[in-house]
Coordinates of C-alpha atoms and ligand atoms in Angstrom, one line a residue:
M1 CA -34.2 99.7 -1.7
K2 CA -37.1 98.9 -4.0
G3 CA -34.8 97.0 -6.3
R4 CA -33.7 95.3 -2.7
L5 CA -36.8 94.3 -1.5
K6 CA -38.1 92.8 -5.3
L7 CA -34.3 91.2 -5.0
M8 CA -35.1 89.5 -1.6
S9 CA -38.6 88.3 -2.4
V10 CA -37.8 86.3 -4.9
F11 CA -33.7 85.2 -3.2
L12 CA -36.9 84.0 -0.5
L13 CA -39.5 82.6 -2.6
I14 CA -36.4 80.3 -4.7
C15 CA -35.7 79.2 -1.0
L16 CA -38.9 78.5 -0.2
G17 CA -39.6 76.4 -3.6
V18 CA -35.7 74.2 -2.7
V19 CA -37.0 73.3 0.7
M20 CA -40.4 72.1 -0.7
L21 CA -38.8 70.5 -3.3
S22 CA -36.6 68.9 -2.0
G23 CA -39.9 67.9 0.9
V24 CA -41.3 66.6 -2.0
S25 CA -37.8 64.0 -3.6
G26 CA -38.1 62.5 0.8
A27 CA -41.2 61.0 0.0
Q28 CA -39.8 59.6 -4.0
E29 CA -40.0 55.8 -3.2
K30 CA -37.2 54.4 -6.2
T31 CA -38.8 51.5 -7.4
E32 CA -36.3 48.7 -9.3
L33 CA -36.9 48.0 -12.8
Q34 CA -34.9 44.9 -13.9
L35 CA -35.8 43.0 -18.2
K36 CA -35.0 40.2 -19.1
I37 CA -34.7 38.8 -22.7
K38 CA -36.6 36.0 -23.8
A39 CA -37.3 33.8 -27.2
D40 CA -40.0 35.8 -28.4
S41 CA -40.6 39.0 -25.9
I42 CA -38.9 41.3 -23.5
V43 CA -40.6 41.0 -19.8
L44 CA -40.3 44.3 -17.0
Q45 CA -40.0 42.7 -13.2
W46 CA -40.1 45.7 -10.3
N47 CA -40.4 45.0 -6.5
G48 CA -43.7 46.5 -6.8
S49 CA -47.6 45.7 -5.2
K50 CA -50.5 42.6 -6.9
K51 CA -52.8 45.1 -5.9
E52 CA -51.8 48.7 -7.5
S53 CA -51.6 49.7 -11.1
Y54 CA -48.8 50.5 -12.9
H55 CA -48.1 52.6 -15.8
I56 CA -46.0 50.8 -18.5
Y57 CA -43.6 53.4 -20.7
K58 CA -42.0 52.6 -23.8
R59 CA -39.8 54.5 -25.9
T60 CA -38.0 52.8 -29.4
G61 CA -34.9 53.8 -29.7
K62 CA -34.5 58.0 -29.4
G63 CA -37.9 58.3 -29.4
K64 CA -41.0 59.7 -26.6
F65 CA -41.6 57.4 -23.8
A66 CA -45.6 56.4 -24.0
V67 CA -47.8 54.9 -21.8
I68 CA -48.1 51.2 -23.6
D69 CA -50.1 49.1 -20.8
T70 CA -51.5 49.1 -17.4
V71 CA -50.7 46.5 -14.7
K72 CA -51.9 44.7 -11.5
G73 CA -48.2 43.5 -9.8
K74 CA -44.7 43.3 -10.0
K75 CA -44.6 41.7 -14.0
Y76 CA -45.1 43.0 -17.3
T77 CA -44.1 40.5 -21.0
D78 CA -44.1 42.9 -24.1
T79 CA -43.9 40.4 -26.8
D80 CA -44.3 44.0 -29.5
V81 CA -40.4 43.3 -30.1
K82 CA -38.0 43.4 -32.7
S83 CA -35.1 42.3 -33.0
G84 CA -32.0 45.2 -33.2
E85 CA -34.2 47.9 -31.7
T86 CA -32.7 49.5 -28.6
Y87 CA -35.9 50.1 -26.2
S88 CA -36.1 52.0 -23.2
Y89 CA -39.1 51.0 -19.9
C90 CA -40.1 52.7 -16.7
I91 CA -42.9 52.3 -14.7
K92 CA -45.4 54.8 -12.6
L93 CA -47.1 53.9 -10.5
K94 CA -50.9 55.0 -10.4
G95 CA -52.4 57.7 -8.9
N96 CA -49.2 58.6 -7.5
K97 CA -46.3 59.2 -10.5
K98 CA -44.7 60.5 -8.4
I99 CA -43.4 57.2 -7.2
K100 CA -42.1 55.0 -10.2
S101 CA -38.5 53.6 -11.3
E102 CA -35.2 54.4 -13.3
H103 CA -35.3 54.4 -17.5
K104 CA -33.7 51.0 -18.3
E105 CA -32.8 50.3 -21.4
A106 CA -32.4 46.4 -23.4
L107 CA -31.0 45.9 -26.9
Y108 CA -33.6 43.6 -28.0
L109 CA -32.2 39.8 -29.9
A110 CA -34.1 37.0 -31.4
S111 CA -34.0 33.2 -30.9
P112 CA -32.1 31.6 -33.8
V113 CA -34.4 30.1 -36.2
M114 CA -32.1 27.1 -36.3
K115 CA -32.1 25.4 -39.2
K116 CA -31.2 20.6 -39.7
P117 CA -28.0 21.2 -38.0
A118 CA -26.4 17.8 -41.1
V119 CA -24.2 15.6 -39.8
S120 CA -21.6 14.1 -41.6
G121 CA -18.0 12.0 -40.8
S122 CA -16.0 14.3 -39.9
G123 CA -18.9 17.1 -36.9
I124 CA -21.9 18.4 -36.9
T125 CA -22.3 21.5 -39.1
L126 CA -25.2 23.4 -36.7
K127 CA -26.8 25.9 -39.2
W128 CA -29.2 29.1 -38.3
K129 CA -30.9 32.2 -40.0
G130 CA -29.3 35.5 -38.8
V131 CA -31.4 37.4 -36.1
P132 CA -31.0 41.6 -36.9
G133 CA -29.1 43.3 -34.8
A134 CA -26.5 40.4 -33.8
E135 CA -22.9 41.5 -35.1
D136 CA -21.9 37.7 -34.3
Y137 CA -23.3 34.6 -32.4
V138 CA -21.5 31.8 -29.9
I139 CA -22.4 28.6 -29.3
Y140 CA -22.3 26.5 -26.6
R141 CA -22.1 22.6 -26.7
R142 CA -23.7 20.3 -23.4
E143 CA -23.5 17.1 -23.4
S144 CA -25.8 14.9 -21.1
G145 CA -23.6 14.3 -17.6
V146 CA -20.9 17.4 -18.7
K147 CA -21.6 21.0 -17.8
A148 CA -21.7 23.6 -20.7
K149 CA -18.4 24.3 -23.1
R150 CA -18.2 27.7 -24.5
L151 CA -17.4 26.6 -28.5
G152 CA -16.6 29.7 -29.9
R153 CA -18.3 33.0 -31.3
T154 CA -18.0 33.6 -34.8
D155 CA -19.2 35.8 -37.3
N156 CA -20.8 33.3 -39.2
T157 CA -24.7 31.8 -39.3
T158 CA -23.1 28.5 -40.0
F159 CA -20.6 27.1 -37.3
F160 CA -19.1 23.7 -38.1
D161 CA -18.5 21.0 -34.1
N162 CA -15.5 18.6 -35.4
T163 CA -15.0 17.6 -32.1
A164 CA -18.8 16.0 -31.6
Q165 CA -17.9 11.8 -31.7
T166 CA -19.9 9.3 -32.5
G167 CA -22.8 7.3 -30.5
K168 CA -22.9 10.2 -28.3
N169 CA -25.9 13.3 -27.9
Y170 CA -25.3 17.0 -27.8
T171 CA -27.3 19.5 -26.8
Y172 CA -25.9 22.8 -28.4
T173 CA -27.5 26.7 -27.9
V174 CA -26.4 29.3 -30.0
K175 CA -27.3 33.2 -29.1
G176 CA -27.2 36.2 -31.3
A177 CA -24.6 39.4 -29.2
K178 CA -23.7 42.4 -30.8
G179 CA -20.4 43.6 -28.1
K180 CA -21.8 42.5 -24.7
T181 CA -24.8 41.7 -25.2
V182 CA -26.5 38.7 -26.0
G183 CA -29.9 37.2 -27.4
A184 CA -32.6 35.0 -26.7
V185 CA -31.8 31.0 -27.1
S186 CA -31.7 29.3 -29.2
K187 CA -31.5 24.8 -28.7
V188 CA -31.2 22.3 -31.1
T189 CA -29.9 18.2 -29.5
V190 CA -27.9 17.0 -32.1
G191 CA -25.8 13.4 -32.4
R192 CA -23.9 11.3 -34.6
L193 CA -25.4 7.6 -33.7
S194 CA -23.9 4.1 -33.8
S195 CA -24.4 2.9 -37.4
P196 CA -26.4 -0.8 -37.2
A197 CA -24.5 -3.7 -37.8
L198 CA -25.4 -5.1 -41.1
H199 CA -27.2 -8.6 -41.1
S200 CA -27.5 -10.4 -44.2
L201 CA -28.8 -9.3 -46.7
K202 CA -31.6 -11.9 -48.4
R203 CA -33.2 -12.8 -52.1
S204 CA -37.0 -12.8 -50.8
A205 CA -40.0 -14.0 -53.0
D206 CA -40.6 -10.5 -53.7
G207 CA -37.5 -8.6 -54.1
L208 CA -34.2 -7.9 -51.4
L209 CA -34.3 -8.4 -47.8
L210 CA -32.1 -6.6 -46.0
S211 CA -31.2 -6.7 -42.7
W212 CA -29.4 -5.1 -38.8
D213 CA -28.5 -4.9 -35.9
R214 CA -30.2 -2.5 -33.4
V215 CA -28.5 1.0 -32.5
E216 CA -30.2 0.8 -28.7
T217 CA -31.9 5.0 -28.9
A218 CA -33.0 4.8 -32.3
E219 CA -36.6 6.1 -33.0
E220 CA -36.3 5.1 -37.1
Y221 CA -34.0 3.6 -40.3
L222 CA -33.5 5.0 -43.1
I223 CA -32.1 2.5 -46.1
Y224 CA -30.0 3.4 -49.0
R225 CA -29.7 1.7 -51.8
K226 CA -27.9 2.0 -55.1
K227 CA -27.2 0.1 -58.3
Y228 CA -24.1 -2.1 -57.7
G229 CA -20.9 0.1 -58.6
S230 CA -22.7 2.7 -59.7
A231 CA -21.5 6.4 -56.9
K232 CA -24.9 7.8 -55.6
W233 CA -26.7 6.6 -53.0
K234 CA -30.5 6.8 -52.7
K235 CA -32.8 5.9 -49.8
A236 CA -35.4 3.5 -50.2
G237 CA -37.2 3.3 -47.9
T238 CA -38.2 4.6 -43.5
V239 CA -38.8 2.2 -41.1
D240 CA -39.4 2.4 -37.1
A241 CA -37.3 1.3 -33.9
S242 CA -39.2 -1.7 -34.8
Q243 CA -38.2 -3.0 -37.2
L244 CA -34.7 -4.3 -37.8
S245 CA -35.4 -5.5 -41.3
F246 CA -36.8 -4.0 -44.9
E247 CA -37.6 -6.3 -48.2
D248 CA -36.8 -3.7 -51.4
K249 CA -39.5 -5.0 -53.6
K250 CA -39.0 -1.9 -55.8
A251 CA -35.4 -3.9 -56.1
A252 CA -35.8 -5.2 -60.3
S253 CA -35.0 -8.9 -61.2
G254 CA -31.5 -9.4 -62.3
V255 CA -30.1 -6.3 -61.0
K256 CA -27.2 -6.2 -58.4
Y257 CA -27.6 -3.9 -56.1
S258 CA -25.8 -2.3 -52.5
Y259 CA -27.2 -1.8 -49.0
F260 CA -26.6 0.5 -46.6
V261 CA -28.9 2.0 -43.4
K262 CA -28.5 5.7 -41.4
A263 CA -30.2 5.0 -36.8
V264 CA -32.3 9.0 -36.7
S265 CA -33.0 9.7 -33.7
G266 CA -34.1 13.2 -33.0
N267 CA -32.0 15.7 -35.2
S268 CA -29.5 13.0 -34.6
I269 CA -28.2 10.3 -36.9
S270 CA -25.6 8.1 -37.6
V271 CA -23.4 8.7 -41.0
Y272 CA -22.6 6.5 -43.5
E273 CA -18.9 4.2 -43.0
G274 CA -18.0 2.8 -45.9
K275 CA -20.0 -0.9 -45.2
N276 CA -22.3 -2.3 -47.3
L277 CA -23.7 -5.3 -48.4
S278 CA -24.2 -6.2 -52.0
A279 CA -26.9 -8.6 -53.6
V280 CA -28.3 -9.4 -56.6
C281 CA -32.5 -9.7 -56.9
L282 CA -33.6 -12.7 -58.2
K283 CA -37.5 -12.4 -57.9
A284 CA -39.5 -15.4 -57.4
P285 CA -42.0 -15.8 -60.6
A286 CA -45.0 -14.6 -60.7
D287 CA -48.5 -16.2 -61.3
F288 CA -47.0 -19.8 -60.2
S289 CA -49.8 -21.8 -60.6
L290 CA -51.4 -25.8 -60.4
K291 CA -54.2 -27.0 -62.5
K292 CA -54.2 -31.1 -62.3
D293 CA -56.2 -32.9 -65.2
G294 CA -56.7 -36.4 -63.8
K295 CA -53.8 -37.8 -62.6
K296 CA -51.7 -35.3 -64.7
I297 CA -50.3 -32.0 -62.7
T298 CA -49.0 -29.1 -65.2
L299 CA -47.5 -26.1 -63.7
S300 CA -46.7 -23.1 -65.1
W301 CA -45.6 -19.5 -64.2
K302 CA -44.4 -16.3 -65.8
K303 CA -40.0 -14.9 -66.4
T304 CA -39.0 -14.1 -64.0
E305 CA -36.4 -11.2 -65.2
G306 CA -32.0 -12.1 -65.2
A307 CA -33.6 -15.7 -65.3
E308 CA -31.7 -17.5 -67.1
K309 CA -33.7 -21.0 -66.0
Y310 CA -35.7 -22.5 -63.4
Q311 CA -35.6 -24.9 -60.6
V312 CA -39.7 -27.1 -59.7
Y313 CA -39.1 -28.4 -56.8
K314 CA -41.4 -31.8 -54.9
K315 CA -42.6 -32.9 -52.2
T316 CA -44.4 -36.2 -51.2
G317 CA -46.8 -35.8 -47.7
N318 CA -44.0 -34.9 -44.8
G319 CA -41.4 -35.9 -46.5
K320 CA -38.0 -33.5 -48.0
W321 CA -38.3 -31.5 -51.0
K322 CA -36.8 -33.1 -53.9
K323 CA -36.0 -31.4 -56.7
L324 CA -38.2 -32.1 -60.0
R325 CA -37.0 -30.8 -63.1
E326 CA -34.6 -27.9 -64.6
T327 CA -36.3 -26.3 -67.3
K328 CA -35.8 -22.5 -69.1
K329 CA -39.7 -22.8 -69.5
L330 CA -42.3 -21.1 -68.4
T331 CA -44.0 -25.1 -68.0
C332 CA -43.7 -28.5 -66.4
T333 CA -46.1 -31.2 -66.1
D334 CA -46.0 -34.0 -63.7
T335 CA -47.6 -37.6 -63.3
L336 CA -49.4 -37.9 -60.1
K337 CA -49.6 -41.7 -58.0
N338 CA -53.6 -41.3 -57.5
T339 CA -55.9 -38.4 -58.1
K340 CA -55.1 -37.8 -54.1
A341 CA -51.2 -38.2 -53.8
R342 CA -50.2 -35.4 -51.2
V343 CA -47.7 -33.5 -53.3
T344 CA -46.7 -29.8 -52.8
Y345 CA -44.7 -28.3 -55.6
K346 CA -42.7 -25.0 -55.6
V347 CA -40.0 -22.9 -57.7
R348 CA -37.2 -20.5 -58.5
A349 CA -35.7 -19.2 -60.3
V350 CA -32.3 -19.2 -61.5
A351 CA -29.1 -16.8 -62.8
V352 CA -25.1 -18.0 -63.0
K353 CA -24.5 -18.4 -59.4
T354 CA -27.6 -17.2 -57.9
K355 CA -30.6 -19.0 -56.8
G356 CA -33.1 -17.0 -56.5
A357 CA -36.1 -17.2 -53.4
F358 CA -38.6 -19.7 -54.0
S359 CA -42.2 -19.3 -54.6
L360 CA -45.2 -19.8 -52.8
E361 CA -45.9 -23.6 -52.6
L362 CA -49.7 -24.9 -54.3
K363 CA -50.7 -28.8 -53.3
N364 CA -52.5 -31.0 -54.9
S365 CA -55.1 -31.0 -52.3
R366 CA -56.5 -34.1 -50.7
V367 CA -59.9 -32.2 -49.8
D368 CA -62.8 -31.4 -53.0
P369 CA -63.9 -27.9 -50.4
S370 CA -67.6 -28.4 -52.4
K371 CA -67.9 -31.8 -50.9
P372 CA -68.5 -32.9 -47.1
M373 CA -66.3 -33.4 -44.8
V374 CA -65.5 -34.4 -41.3
A375 CA -63.0 -34.6 -39.0
L376 CA -62.6 -37.4 -36.2
T377 CA -59.9 -36.8 -33.2
Y378 CA -59.0 -39.1 -31.2
D379 CA -57.5 -38.3 -28.0
D380 CA -55.0 -39.9 -24.6
G381 CA -53.0 -42.6 -26.7
P382 CA -50.4 -44.0 -28.6
H383 CA -52.3 -47.6 -26.7
P384 CA -51.0 -50.1 -28.7
V385 CA -53.7 -52.2 -29.7
N386 CA -56.6 -50.1 -30.4
T387 CA -54.4 -47.4 -31.6
H388 CA -53.2 -50.2 -34.5
R389 CA -56.7 -50.4 -34.8
I390 CA -57.6 -47.4 -35.2
L391 CA -55.5 -47.4 -38.5
D392 CA -55.7 -50.4 -39.7
T393 CA -59.1 -49.5 -40.4
L394 CA -58.4 -45.2 -41.5
E395 CA -56.0 -47.4 -44.2
K396 CA -58.2 -49.4 -45.5
H397 CA -60.4 -47.2 -46.0
G398 CA -58.5 -44.0 -47.2
A399 CA -59.0 -41.9 -44.5
R400 CA -56.9 -39.4 -42.2
A401 CA -58.0 -38.5 -38.9
T402 CA -56.3 -36.6 -35.8
F403 CA -54.2 -38.5 -33.3
F404 CA -53.8 -35.3 -29.3
V405 CA -51.0 -37.5 -27.8
V406 CA -50.3 -37.2 -24.8
G407 CA -46.4 -37.4 -24.3
S408 CA -45.4 -38.6 -21.9
R409 CA -47.0 -42.6 -24.1
I410 CA -44.9 -41.6 -26.8
S411 CA -40.9 -43.5 -26.5
E412 CA -43.2 -46.4 -25.6
Y413 CA -45.9 -46.8 -27.5
S414 CA -43.1 -44.6 -31.1
D415 CA -44.5 -47.0 -33.9
C416 CA -47.7 -46.0 -33.2
V417 CA -47.4 -42.6 -33.9
E418 CA -44.6 -43.1 -36.7
R419 CA -47.6 -45.1 -38.2
Q420 CA -50.2 -41.9 -38.5
G421 CA -47.7 -39.4 -40.0
K422 CA -47.5 -42.3 -42.5
L423 CA -50.6 -43.0 -43.3
G424 CA -51.2 -38.9 -43.7
C425 CA -53.0 -38.6 -40.4
E426 CA -52.1 -35.6 -37.8
V427 CA -50.6 -35.7 -34.9
A428 CA -51.2 -32.3 -32.7
N429 CA -50.0 -32.0 -29.0
H430 CA -52.4 -32.9 -25.4
S431 CA -49.9 -32.1 -22.8
F432 CA -46.9 -34.5 -21.7
S433 CA -48.3 -35.7 -19.1
H434 CA -52.4 -34.7 -19.7
D435 CA -52.2 -32.5 -16.5
T436 CA -55.1 -29.9 -16.2
L437 CA -53.0 -26.3 -18.5
S438 CA -55.5 -24.4 -16.6
V439 CA -54.0 -25.1 -12.8
I440 CA -50.2 -25.9 -13.4
S441 CA -47.7 -23.2 -13.4
E442 CA -46.9 -21.1 -16.7
K443 CA -42.9 -23.2 -16.3
K444 CA -45.0 -26.2 -16.2
V445 CA -47.7 -25.7 -19.0
I446 CA -44.8 -24.8 -21.3
E447 CA -42.5 -27.5 -20.2
E448 CA -45.5 -29.9 -20.9
I449 CA -46.3 -28.5 -24.2
E450 CA -42.5 -28.1 -25.8
K451 CA -41.8 -31.6 -24.3
T452 CA -44.8 -33.4 -26.9
D453 CA -43.7 -31.6 -29.3
A454 CA -39.8 -32.3 -29.5
L455 CA -41.2 -36.4 -29.4
I456 CA -43.8 -35.0 -31.9
K457 CA -41.4 -34.8 -34.6
K458 CA -39.0 -36.8 -33.8
Y459 CA -41.6 -39.9 -34.4
S460 CA -44.2 -38.7 -37.0
G461 CA -42.1 -36.3 -38.6
Q462 CA -44.7 -33.7 -38.0
T463 CA -44.6 -30.7 -36.3
P464 CA -47.2 -29.5 -34.6
V465 CA -49.5 -27.1 -35.5
L466 CA -52.7 -28.1 -33.2
C467 CA -52.7 -28.2 -29.2
R468 CA -56.5 -29.6 -27.6
A469 CA -56.1 -29.0 -23.4
P470 CA -56.6 -32.1 -21.6
G471 CA -59.9 -31.4 -20.2
G472 CA -60.3 -28.9 -22.2
S473 CA -59.5 -26.4 -19.8
V474 CA -57.7 -24.0 -21.9
G475 CA -57.6 -21.4 -19.0
K476 CA -53.7 -18.8 -19.5
A477 CA -52.4 -21.0 -22.0
A478 CA -54.2 -19.6 -24.7
K479 CA -52.1 -16.7 -23.6
L480 CA -48.8 -18.7 -22.7
L481 CA -49.3 -20.3 -26.4
D482 CA -49.1 -18.9 -29.3
R483 CA -50.9 -21.7 -30.8
P484 CA -54.8 -23.1 -31.7
F485 CA -56.5 -25.2 -29.3
I486 CA -59.2 -27.2 -30.8
H487 CA -62.4 -28.6 -29.0
W488 CA -65.0 -30.5 -30.4
S489 CA -69.0 -30.3 -31.6
V490 CA -69.7 -34.0 -31.2
D491 CA -68.9 -35.5 -28.2
T492 CA -69.5 -39.6 -28.2
L493 CA -68.6 -39.5 -24.2
D494 CA -66.8 -42.3 -26.0
W495 CA -64.9 -42.9 -22.2
Q496 CA -68.2 -43.4 -19.9
S497 CA -70.1 -45.4 -22.5
R498 CA -67.8 -47.6 -23.6
S499 CA -70.6 -48.9 -25.6
S500 CA -69.5 -48.8 -29.7
S501 CA -72.8 -48.8 -30.3
K502 CA -73.4 -46.0 -28.5
V503 CA -70.3 -43.9 -29.9
V504 CA -71.9 -45.1 -33.4
S505 CA -75.2 -44.3 -33.1
H506 CA -74.5 -41.1 -31.2
I507 CA -71.8 -39.5 -34.4
K508 CA -74.8 -40.9 -36.8
K509 CA -77.4 -38.8 -35.2
T510 CA -75.6 -35.9 -34.9
V511 CA -73.0 -35.2 -37.6
R512 CA -72.8 -32.7 -40.4
D513 CA -70.7 -31.3 -42.7
G514 CA -67.4 -29.3 -40.1
S515 CA -67.7 -31.4 -37.7
I516 CA -65.4 -32.3 -35.1
I517 CA -65.7 -35.3 -33.8
L518 CA -64.4 -36.3 -29.7
M519 CA -63.2 -39.9 -29.0
H520 CA -60.2 -41.6 -26.8
D521 CA -58.2 -44.6 -28.7
L522 CA -57.5 -46.1 -25.3
Y523 CA -60.4 -48.4 -25.8
G524 CA -61.5 -51.1 -27.9
S525 CA -65.1 -50.6 -27.6
T526 CA -64.2 -47.2 -29.5
A527 CA -61.5 -49.4 -31.5
E528 CA -65.0 -51.2 -33.2
A529 CA -67.0 -48.1 -32.9
S530 CA -64.4 -46.7 -36.2
E531 CA -64.8 -49.8 -37.9
I532 CA -68.6 -49.4 -38.1
I533 CA -68.7 -45.5 -37.8
I534 CA -65.4 -44.9 -40.9
P535 CA -67.7 -46.2 -43.8
W536 CA -70.7 -45.7 -42.8
L537 CA -69.7 -42.0 -42.9
I538 CA -67.8 -42.4 -46.3
S539 CA -71.0 -44.2 -47.5
Q540 CA -72.9 -40.4 -47.0
G541 CA -70.8 -38.9 -48.6
Y542 CA -68.5 -37.5 -46.1
Q543 CA -64.7 -37.0 -46.4
L544 CA -63.1 -38.1 -43.7
V545 CA -60.4 -36.1 -43.5
T546 CA -57.4 -34.0 -41.0
V547 CA -58.5 -31.0 -38.3
S548 CA -55.6 -28.6 -40.0
E549 CA -57.0 -30.3 -43.6
M550 CA -60.5 -29.0 -42.9
L551 CA -60.5 -26.0 -41.8
E552 CA -58.5 -25.1 -44.3
A553 CA -60.8 -26.2 -46.9
K554 CA -62.9 -24.2 -45.3
G555 CA -61.2 -20.8 -45.1
I556 CA -61.0 -21.0 -41.8
N557 CA -58.2 -18.5 -40.9
V558 CA -56.5 -20.5 -37.7
E559 CA -54.6 -18.4 -34.9
G560 CA -52.7 -18.6 -32.3
G561 CA -54.6 -18.3 -28.9
K562 CA -58.0 -18.5 -30.1
I563 CA -60.5 -21.7 -29.4
Y564 CA -61.6 -23.6 -32.4
Y565 CA -65.1 -26.6 -31.9
N566 CA -65.8 -26.9 -35.7
G567 CA -65.3 -26.3 -39.3
Y568 CA -69.0 -25.3 -40.5
A569 CA -67.9 -22.5 -43.0
Ligands
ZN1 ZN1 -58.0 -36.2 -22.4

């Protein structure tokens, strides 16, 4: 009996325990846990509450579970992960550990570290570092506007895409994999850009100048060079997308080179398609110099490698370039008509069938920068009588002035403008119809200047550089026209007084070295004043020069869009 009772009580206790256990298990809440594999972490997410704290349990491989952190909310990022390891996680509510999730297990495969893709004539080769734990790799390709496409699965750490087309950009994704598990993703965008079309290869003074056509989306260009006939291309330089030319100053004179260009945008690059340009480099003779002894000019230069002989060219005034001499020597002499003759020289090297680039130009300057000078300027002409009277006076005294002519008057009095050119005077732009530039439309401003430029060029042979705005009102024209604007430092008010004596006395009182003097060649009184003031200025030691000559002699750097008032150094 005692034995049965004992057995009974054991049975009852068990029953009670089962009842109690089932009661507890009824109160337990299942918490859903999800694991996500990221590039450098595993992210845990569960349906928890922001107000509650949770213990995070983790197990590596077949080890033991341990709490790695306690956090509030419903998300945890575990960065302490190693590629190729298997991790298990579960979470438990702080304060009531019976509220917990199931175990979740994940194999962590890091994202493959991509190497620079190689773009070739036949396709694109992707390369990456092996991911620990991965058995093979899955590769996808996406091009803009097209659905991602699975290209394949490989156990190599390289993949060759032979279906990539020229002129397209592709985004490739690569993931490590083991069985059904795939790891974190790596992305790389790469493409085969179109090759830049080569435009020209010209000899420049310092080397060879290569130019090409723009490639849409290119961020920079790589220039490749080789000695003509050799097999090895070498990179000669890099320029950004804003430039479409490259001057190879490292090219050696006397040597023939070939060039081609690659366009680059990010990882995308164009490939050599067999088209190149070749030319012999023949540099301009270095250290070109001019020495003057009275009327005798001696030019000299240094030897250019690869040159057989040299051609010296000469230009008189605004005339055309003419060949002065061909010589094997490194020097050449010339005799001037007079010491102030306006002549310019340049020289180039010549080899068999090859003409080198010209050197810089040297001038027999008519201006002595060490002596004082002024620039007389005459506006609003030409005038059939008074302009010629002023030109007579200038010619008589070997002096020059600057004429700011009005375009609408040029055709009728073109003989004045022709003569201004012949006498070495400067012919400059004073608009076509003498409208105020700051008031008229932008389109009209450009029209006014361009029409007048063409007429000046036609009759004087000069390409006008300087502008004077009617009434001195430049306004928006400064930004619109890349031209220097010339104001004045001495205002004779000749148009107002119409008195030669007032003009003469005003100039005598105010003139100084570097003055720009404002007059108008429409008036007889101004022509008369010129007959007095020109010889007087010369007697005072002033050289009468053009505005451009004065600014150059004074070392003033003339820039477009700026206003100049004088030539004070
Ligand atoms: Zn004017």
